[in-house]
XYZ file of N, CA and C in Angstrom:
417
model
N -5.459 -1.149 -8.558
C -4.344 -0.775 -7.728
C -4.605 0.599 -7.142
N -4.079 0.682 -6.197
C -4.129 2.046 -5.045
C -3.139 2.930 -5.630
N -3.851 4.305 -5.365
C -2.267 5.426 -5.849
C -3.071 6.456 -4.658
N -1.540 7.233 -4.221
C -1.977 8.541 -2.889
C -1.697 9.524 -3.932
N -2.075 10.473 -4.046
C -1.807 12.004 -4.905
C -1.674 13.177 -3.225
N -0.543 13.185 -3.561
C -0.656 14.471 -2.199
C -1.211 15.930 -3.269
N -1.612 16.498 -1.646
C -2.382 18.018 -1.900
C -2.535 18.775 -0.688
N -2.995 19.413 -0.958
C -3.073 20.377 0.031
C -4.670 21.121 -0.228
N -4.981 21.126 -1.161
C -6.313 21.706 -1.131
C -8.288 20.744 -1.809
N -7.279 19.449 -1.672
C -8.017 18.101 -2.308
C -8.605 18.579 -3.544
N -7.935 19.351 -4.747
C -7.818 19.035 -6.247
C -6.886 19.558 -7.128
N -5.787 20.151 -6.422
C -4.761 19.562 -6.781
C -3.416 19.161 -6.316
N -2.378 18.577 -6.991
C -1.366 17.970 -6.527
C 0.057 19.383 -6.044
N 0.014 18.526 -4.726
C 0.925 19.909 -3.802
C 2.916 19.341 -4.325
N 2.948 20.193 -4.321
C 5.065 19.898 -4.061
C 5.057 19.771 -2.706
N 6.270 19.472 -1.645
C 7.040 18.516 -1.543
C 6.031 17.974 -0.638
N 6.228 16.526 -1.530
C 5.303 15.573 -0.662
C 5.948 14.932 0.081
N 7.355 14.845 1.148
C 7.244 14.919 2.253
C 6.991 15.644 3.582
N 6.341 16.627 3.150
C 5.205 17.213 3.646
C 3.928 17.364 4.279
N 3.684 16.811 3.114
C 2.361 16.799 2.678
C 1.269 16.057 3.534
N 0.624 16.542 4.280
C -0.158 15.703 4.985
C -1.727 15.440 4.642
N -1.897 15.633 3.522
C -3.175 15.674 3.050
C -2.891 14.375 1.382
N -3.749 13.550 1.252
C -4.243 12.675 0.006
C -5.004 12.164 -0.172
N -5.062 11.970 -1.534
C -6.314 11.675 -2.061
C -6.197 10.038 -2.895
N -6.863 9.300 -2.668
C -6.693 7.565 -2.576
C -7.149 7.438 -3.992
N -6.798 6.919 -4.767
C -7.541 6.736 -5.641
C -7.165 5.362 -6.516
N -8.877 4.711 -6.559
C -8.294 3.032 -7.429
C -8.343 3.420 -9.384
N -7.459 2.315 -9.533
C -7.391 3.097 -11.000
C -6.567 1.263 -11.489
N -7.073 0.950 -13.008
C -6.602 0.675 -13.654
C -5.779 0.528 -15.117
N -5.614 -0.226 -15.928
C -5.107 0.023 -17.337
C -6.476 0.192 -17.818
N -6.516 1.253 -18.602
C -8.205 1.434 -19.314
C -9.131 1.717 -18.972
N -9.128 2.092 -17.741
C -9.809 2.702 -16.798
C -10.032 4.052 -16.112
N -10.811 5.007 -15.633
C -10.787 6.082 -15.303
C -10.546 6.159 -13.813
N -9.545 6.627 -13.055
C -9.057 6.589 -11.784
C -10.622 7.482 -10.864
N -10.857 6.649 -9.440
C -11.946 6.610 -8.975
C -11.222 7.065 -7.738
N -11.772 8.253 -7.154
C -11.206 8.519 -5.498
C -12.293 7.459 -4.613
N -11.211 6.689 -3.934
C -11.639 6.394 -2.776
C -12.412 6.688 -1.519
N -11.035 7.185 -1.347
C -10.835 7.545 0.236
C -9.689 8.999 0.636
N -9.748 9.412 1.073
C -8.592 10.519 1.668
C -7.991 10.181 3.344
N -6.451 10.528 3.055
C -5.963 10.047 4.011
C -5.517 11.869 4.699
N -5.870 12.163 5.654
C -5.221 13.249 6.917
C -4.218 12.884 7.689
N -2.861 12.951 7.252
C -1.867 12.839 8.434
C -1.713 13.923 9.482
N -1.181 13.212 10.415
C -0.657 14.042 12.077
C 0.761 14.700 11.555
N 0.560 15.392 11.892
C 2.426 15.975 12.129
C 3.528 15.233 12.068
N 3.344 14.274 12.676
C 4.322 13.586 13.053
C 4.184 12.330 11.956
N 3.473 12.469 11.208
C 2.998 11.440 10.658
C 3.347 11.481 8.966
N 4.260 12.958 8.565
C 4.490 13.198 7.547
C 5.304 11.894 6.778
N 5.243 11.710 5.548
C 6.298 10.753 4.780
C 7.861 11.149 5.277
N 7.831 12.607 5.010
C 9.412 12.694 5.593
C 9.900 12.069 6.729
N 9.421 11.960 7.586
C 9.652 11.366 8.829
C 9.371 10.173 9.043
N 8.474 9.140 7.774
C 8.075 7.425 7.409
C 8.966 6.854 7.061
N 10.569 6.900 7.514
C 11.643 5.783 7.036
C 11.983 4.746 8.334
N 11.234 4.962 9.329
C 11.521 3.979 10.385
C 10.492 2.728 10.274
N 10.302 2.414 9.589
C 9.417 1.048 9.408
C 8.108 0.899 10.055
N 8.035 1.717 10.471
C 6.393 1.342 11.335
C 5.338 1.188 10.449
N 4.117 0.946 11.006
C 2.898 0.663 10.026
C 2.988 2.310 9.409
N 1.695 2.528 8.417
C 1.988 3.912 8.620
C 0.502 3.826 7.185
N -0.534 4.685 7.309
C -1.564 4.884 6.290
C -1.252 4.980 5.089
N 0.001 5.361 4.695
C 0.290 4.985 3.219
C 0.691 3.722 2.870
N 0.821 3.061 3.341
C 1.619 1.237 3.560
C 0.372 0.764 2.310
N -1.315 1.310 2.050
C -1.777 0.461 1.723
C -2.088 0.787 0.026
N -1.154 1.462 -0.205
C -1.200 1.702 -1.576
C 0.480 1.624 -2.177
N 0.327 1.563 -3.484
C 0.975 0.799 -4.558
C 2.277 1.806 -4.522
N 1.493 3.207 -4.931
C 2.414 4.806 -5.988
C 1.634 5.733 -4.938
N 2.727 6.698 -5.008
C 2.590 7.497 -4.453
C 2.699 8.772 -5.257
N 2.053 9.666 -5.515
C 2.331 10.799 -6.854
C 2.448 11.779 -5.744
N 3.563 13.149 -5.557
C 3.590 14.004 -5.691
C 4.398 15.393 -6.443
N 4.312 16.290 -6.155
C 5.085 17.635 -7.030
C 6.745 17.334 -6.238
N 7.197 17.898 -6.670
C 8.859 18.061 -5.985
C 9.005 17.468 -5.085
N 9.965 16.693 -4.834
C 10.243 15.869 -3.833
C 11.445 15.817 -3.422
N 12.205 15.343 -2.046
C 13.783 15.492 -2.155
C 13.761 13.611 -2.587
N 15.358 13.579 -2.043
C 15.492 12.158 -2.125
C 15.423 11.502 -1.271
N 14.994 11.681 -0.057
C 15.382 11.305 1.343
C 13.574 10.449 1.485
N 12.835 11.504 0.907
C 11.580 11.023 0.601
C 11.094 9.969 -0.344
N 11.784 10.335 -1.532
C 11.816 8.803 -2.100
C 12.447 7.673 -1.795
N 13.575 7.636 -1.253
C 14.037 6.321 -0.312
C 12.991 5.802 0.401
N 12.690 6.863 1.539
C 11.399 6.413 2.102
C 10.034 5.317 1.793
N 10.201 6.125 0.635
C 8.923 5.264 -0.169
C 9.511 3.802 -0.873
N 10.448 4.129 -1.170
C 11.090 2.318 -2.077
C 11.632 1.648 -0.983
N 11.577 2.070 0.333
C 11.993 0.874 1.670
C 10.714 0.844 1.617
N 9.747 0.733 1.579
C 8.149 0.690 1.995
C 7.432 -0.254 0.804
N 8.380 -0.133 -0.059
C 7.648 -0.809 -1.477
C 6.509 -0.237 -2.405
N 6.437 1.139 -1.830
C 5.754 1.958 -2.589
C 6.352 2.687 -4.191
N 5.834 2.721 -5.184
C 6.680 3.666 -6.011
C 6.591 5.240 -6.109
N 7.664 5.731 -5.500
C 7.301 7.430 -5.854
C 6.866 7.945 -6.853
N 6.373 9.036 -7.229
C 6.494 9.480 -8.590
C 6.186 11.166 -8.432
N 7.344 12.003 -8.852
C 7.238 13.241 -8.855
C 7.257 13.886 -9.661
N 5.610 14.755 -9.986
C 5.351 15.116 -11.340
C 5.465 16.789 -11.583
N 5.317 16.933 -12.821
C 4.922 18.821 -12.613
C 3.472 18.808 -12.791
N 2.633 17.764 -13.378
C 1.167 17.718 -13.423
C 0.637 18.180 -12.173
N -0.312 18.920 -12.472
C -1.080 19.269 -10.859
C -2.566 18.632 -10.687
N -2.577 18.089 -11.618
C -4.399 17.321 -11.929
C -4.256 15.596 -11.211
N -4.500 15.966 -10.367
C -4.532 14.103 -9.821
C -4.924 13.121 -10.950
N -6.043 13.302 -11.568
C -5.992 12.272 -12.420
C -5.675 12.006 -13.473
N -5.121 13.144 -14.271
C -4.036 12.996 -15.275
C -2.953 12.930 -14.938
N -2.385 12.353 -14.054
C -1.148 12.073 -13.151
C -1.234 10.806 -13.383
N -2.523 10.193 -13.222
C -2.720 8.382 -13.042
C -2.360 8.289 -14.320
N -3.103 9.150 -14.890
C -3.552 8.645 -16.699
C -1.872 8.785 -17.430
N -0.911 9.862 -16.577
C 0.512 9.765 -17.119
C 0.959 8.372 -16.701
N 0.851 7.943 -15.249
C 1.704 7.009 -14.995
C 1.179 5.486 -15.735
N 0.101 5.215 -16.015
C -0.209 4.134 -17.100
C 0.390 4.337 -18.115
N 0.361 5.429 -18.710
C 0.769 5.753 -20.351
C 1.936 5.464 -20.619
N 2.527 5.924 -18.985
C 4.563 5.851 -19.143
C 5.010 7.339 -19.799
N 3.570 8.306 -20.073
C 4.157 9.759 -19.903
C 4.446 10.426 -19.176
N 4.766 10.310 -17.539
C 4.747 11.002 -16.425
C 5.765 12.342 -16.423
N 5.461 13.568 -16.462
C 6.580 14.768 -16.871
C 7.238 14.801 -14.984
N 8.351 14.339 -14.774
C 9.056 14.206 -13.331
C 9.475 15.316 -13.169
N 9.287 15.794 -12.128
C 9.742 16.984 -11.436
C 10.975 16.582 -11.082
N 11.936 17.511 -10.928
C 13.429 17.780 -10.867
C 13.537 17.309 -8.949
N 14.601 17.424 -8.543
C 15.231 17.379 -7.574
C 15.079 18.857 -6.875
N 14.564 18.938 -5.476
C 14.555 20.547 -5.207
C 15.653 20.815 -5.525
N 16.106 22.466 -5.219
C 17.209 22.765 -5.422
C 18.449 22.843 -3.760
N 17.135 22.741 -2.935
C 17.764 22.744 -1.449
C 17.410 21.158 -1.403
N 18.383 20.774 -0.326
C 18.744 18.807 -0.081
C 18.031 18.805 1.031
N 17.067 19.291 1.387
C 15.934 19.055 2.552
C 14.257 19.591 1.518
N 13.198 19.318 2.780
C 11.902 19.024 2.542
C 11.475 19.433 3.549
N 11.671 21.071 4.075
C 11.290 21.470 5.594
C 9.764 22.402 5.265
N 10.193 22.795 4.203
C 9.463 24.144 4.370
C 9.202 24.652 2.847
N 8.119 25.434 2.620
C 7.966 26.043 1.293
C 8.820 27.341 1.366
N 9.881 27.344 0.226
C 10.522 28.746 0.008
C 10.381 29.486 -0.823
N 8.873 28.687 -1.346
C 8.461 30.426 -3.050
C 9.151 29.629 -3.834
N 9.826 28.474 -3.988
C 10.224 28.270 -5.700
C 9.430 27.579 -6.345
N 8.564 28.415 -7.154
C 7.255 27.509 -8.258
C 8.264 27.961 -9.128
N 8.794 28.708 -9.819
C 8.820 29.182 -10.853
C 10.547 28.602 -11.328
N 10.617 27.280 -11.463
C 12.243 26.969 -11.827
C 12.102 26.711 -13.427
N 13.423 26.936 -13.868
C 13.334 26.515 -15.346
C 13.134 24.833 -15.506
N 12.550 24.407 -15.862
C 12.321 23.298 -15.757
C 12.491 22.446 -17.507
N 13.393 23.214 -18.177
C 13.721 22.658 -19.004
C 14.652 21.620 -19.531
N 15.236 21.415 -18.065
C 16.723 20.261 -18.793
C 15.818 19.404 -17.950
N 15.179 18.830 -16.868
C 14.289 17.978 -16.146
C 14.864 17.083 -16.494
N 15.578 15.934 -15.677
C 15.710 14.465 -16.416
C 14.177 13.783 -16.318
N 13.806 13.403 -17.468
C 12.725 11.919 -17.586
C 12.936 10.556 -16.996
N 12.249 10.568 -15.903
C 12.194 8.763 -15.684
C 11.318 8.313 -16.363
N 10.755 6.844 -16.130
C 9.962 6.400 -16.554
C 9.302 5.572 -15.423
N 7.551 5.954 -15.472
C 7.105 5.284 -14.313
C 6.096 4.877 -15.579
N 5.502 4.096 -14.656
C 4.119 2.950 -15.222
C 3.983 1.975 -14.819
N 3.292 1.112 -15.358
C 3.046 -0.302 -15.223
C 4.445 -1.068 -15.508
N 4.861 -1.965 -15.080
C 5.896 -2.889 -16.159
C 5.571 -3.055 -17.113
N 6.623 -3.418 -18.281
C 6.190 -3.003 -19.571
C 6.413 -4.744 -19.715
């Protein structure tokens, strides 16, 4: 199965990945060590934030989508698409995969602003009440 890891500097995983116009493809299974593909370069216009109008679109051909902080407007995006989001505090692409098999994935919180425009300097949130989802495989 296909997973996108957004970034920004191709090794490691960037916050808000509707943003993010840079990823890294990678095939990966149960028991397996996740293998980069391919890397995808979006246009401007071509960000996820702006992927809720149905068109084709270069992420269409993968499964999960992993990035850092995300709003919600972006994950809608992705579950009309049939993709699964997943927003981690991990910054290692492939211990990101290796969380989302395990069903350990540590989820990054909800920004604290209800948009995905711009970086405003917040790395540093308490990130201790975090609600846990659970991503993985079906169990």
């Amino acid at each position: 199965m296909k997973f996108a890891v957004g970034t920004q500097d191709y090794r490691s995983i960037a916050t808000h990945g509707g943003r993010t116009r840079r990823f890294l493809v990678f095939e990966a299974e149960v028991g397996g060590d996740p293998v980069e593909v391919t890397r995808i370069e979006l246009a401007e216009d071509e960000v996820l934030h702006l992927a809720g109008d149905g068109r084709p679109h270069p992420i269409d051909a993968v499964r999960v989508v992993i990035t850092g902080s995300s709003g919600q407007g972006f994950i809608d995006h992705m579950k009309r698409r049939g993709i699964e989001p997943v927003t981690t505090l991990e910054t290692d692409p492939v211990q990101a995969i290796r969380d989302w098999f395990a069903g350990t994935v540590k989820t990054a919180p909800l920004p604290e602003h209800p948009h995905e425009h711009h970086d405003h300097g917040h790395h540093d949130h308490d990130l201790g009440d975090a609600p846990q989802e659970r991503h993985g495989p079906p169990a």
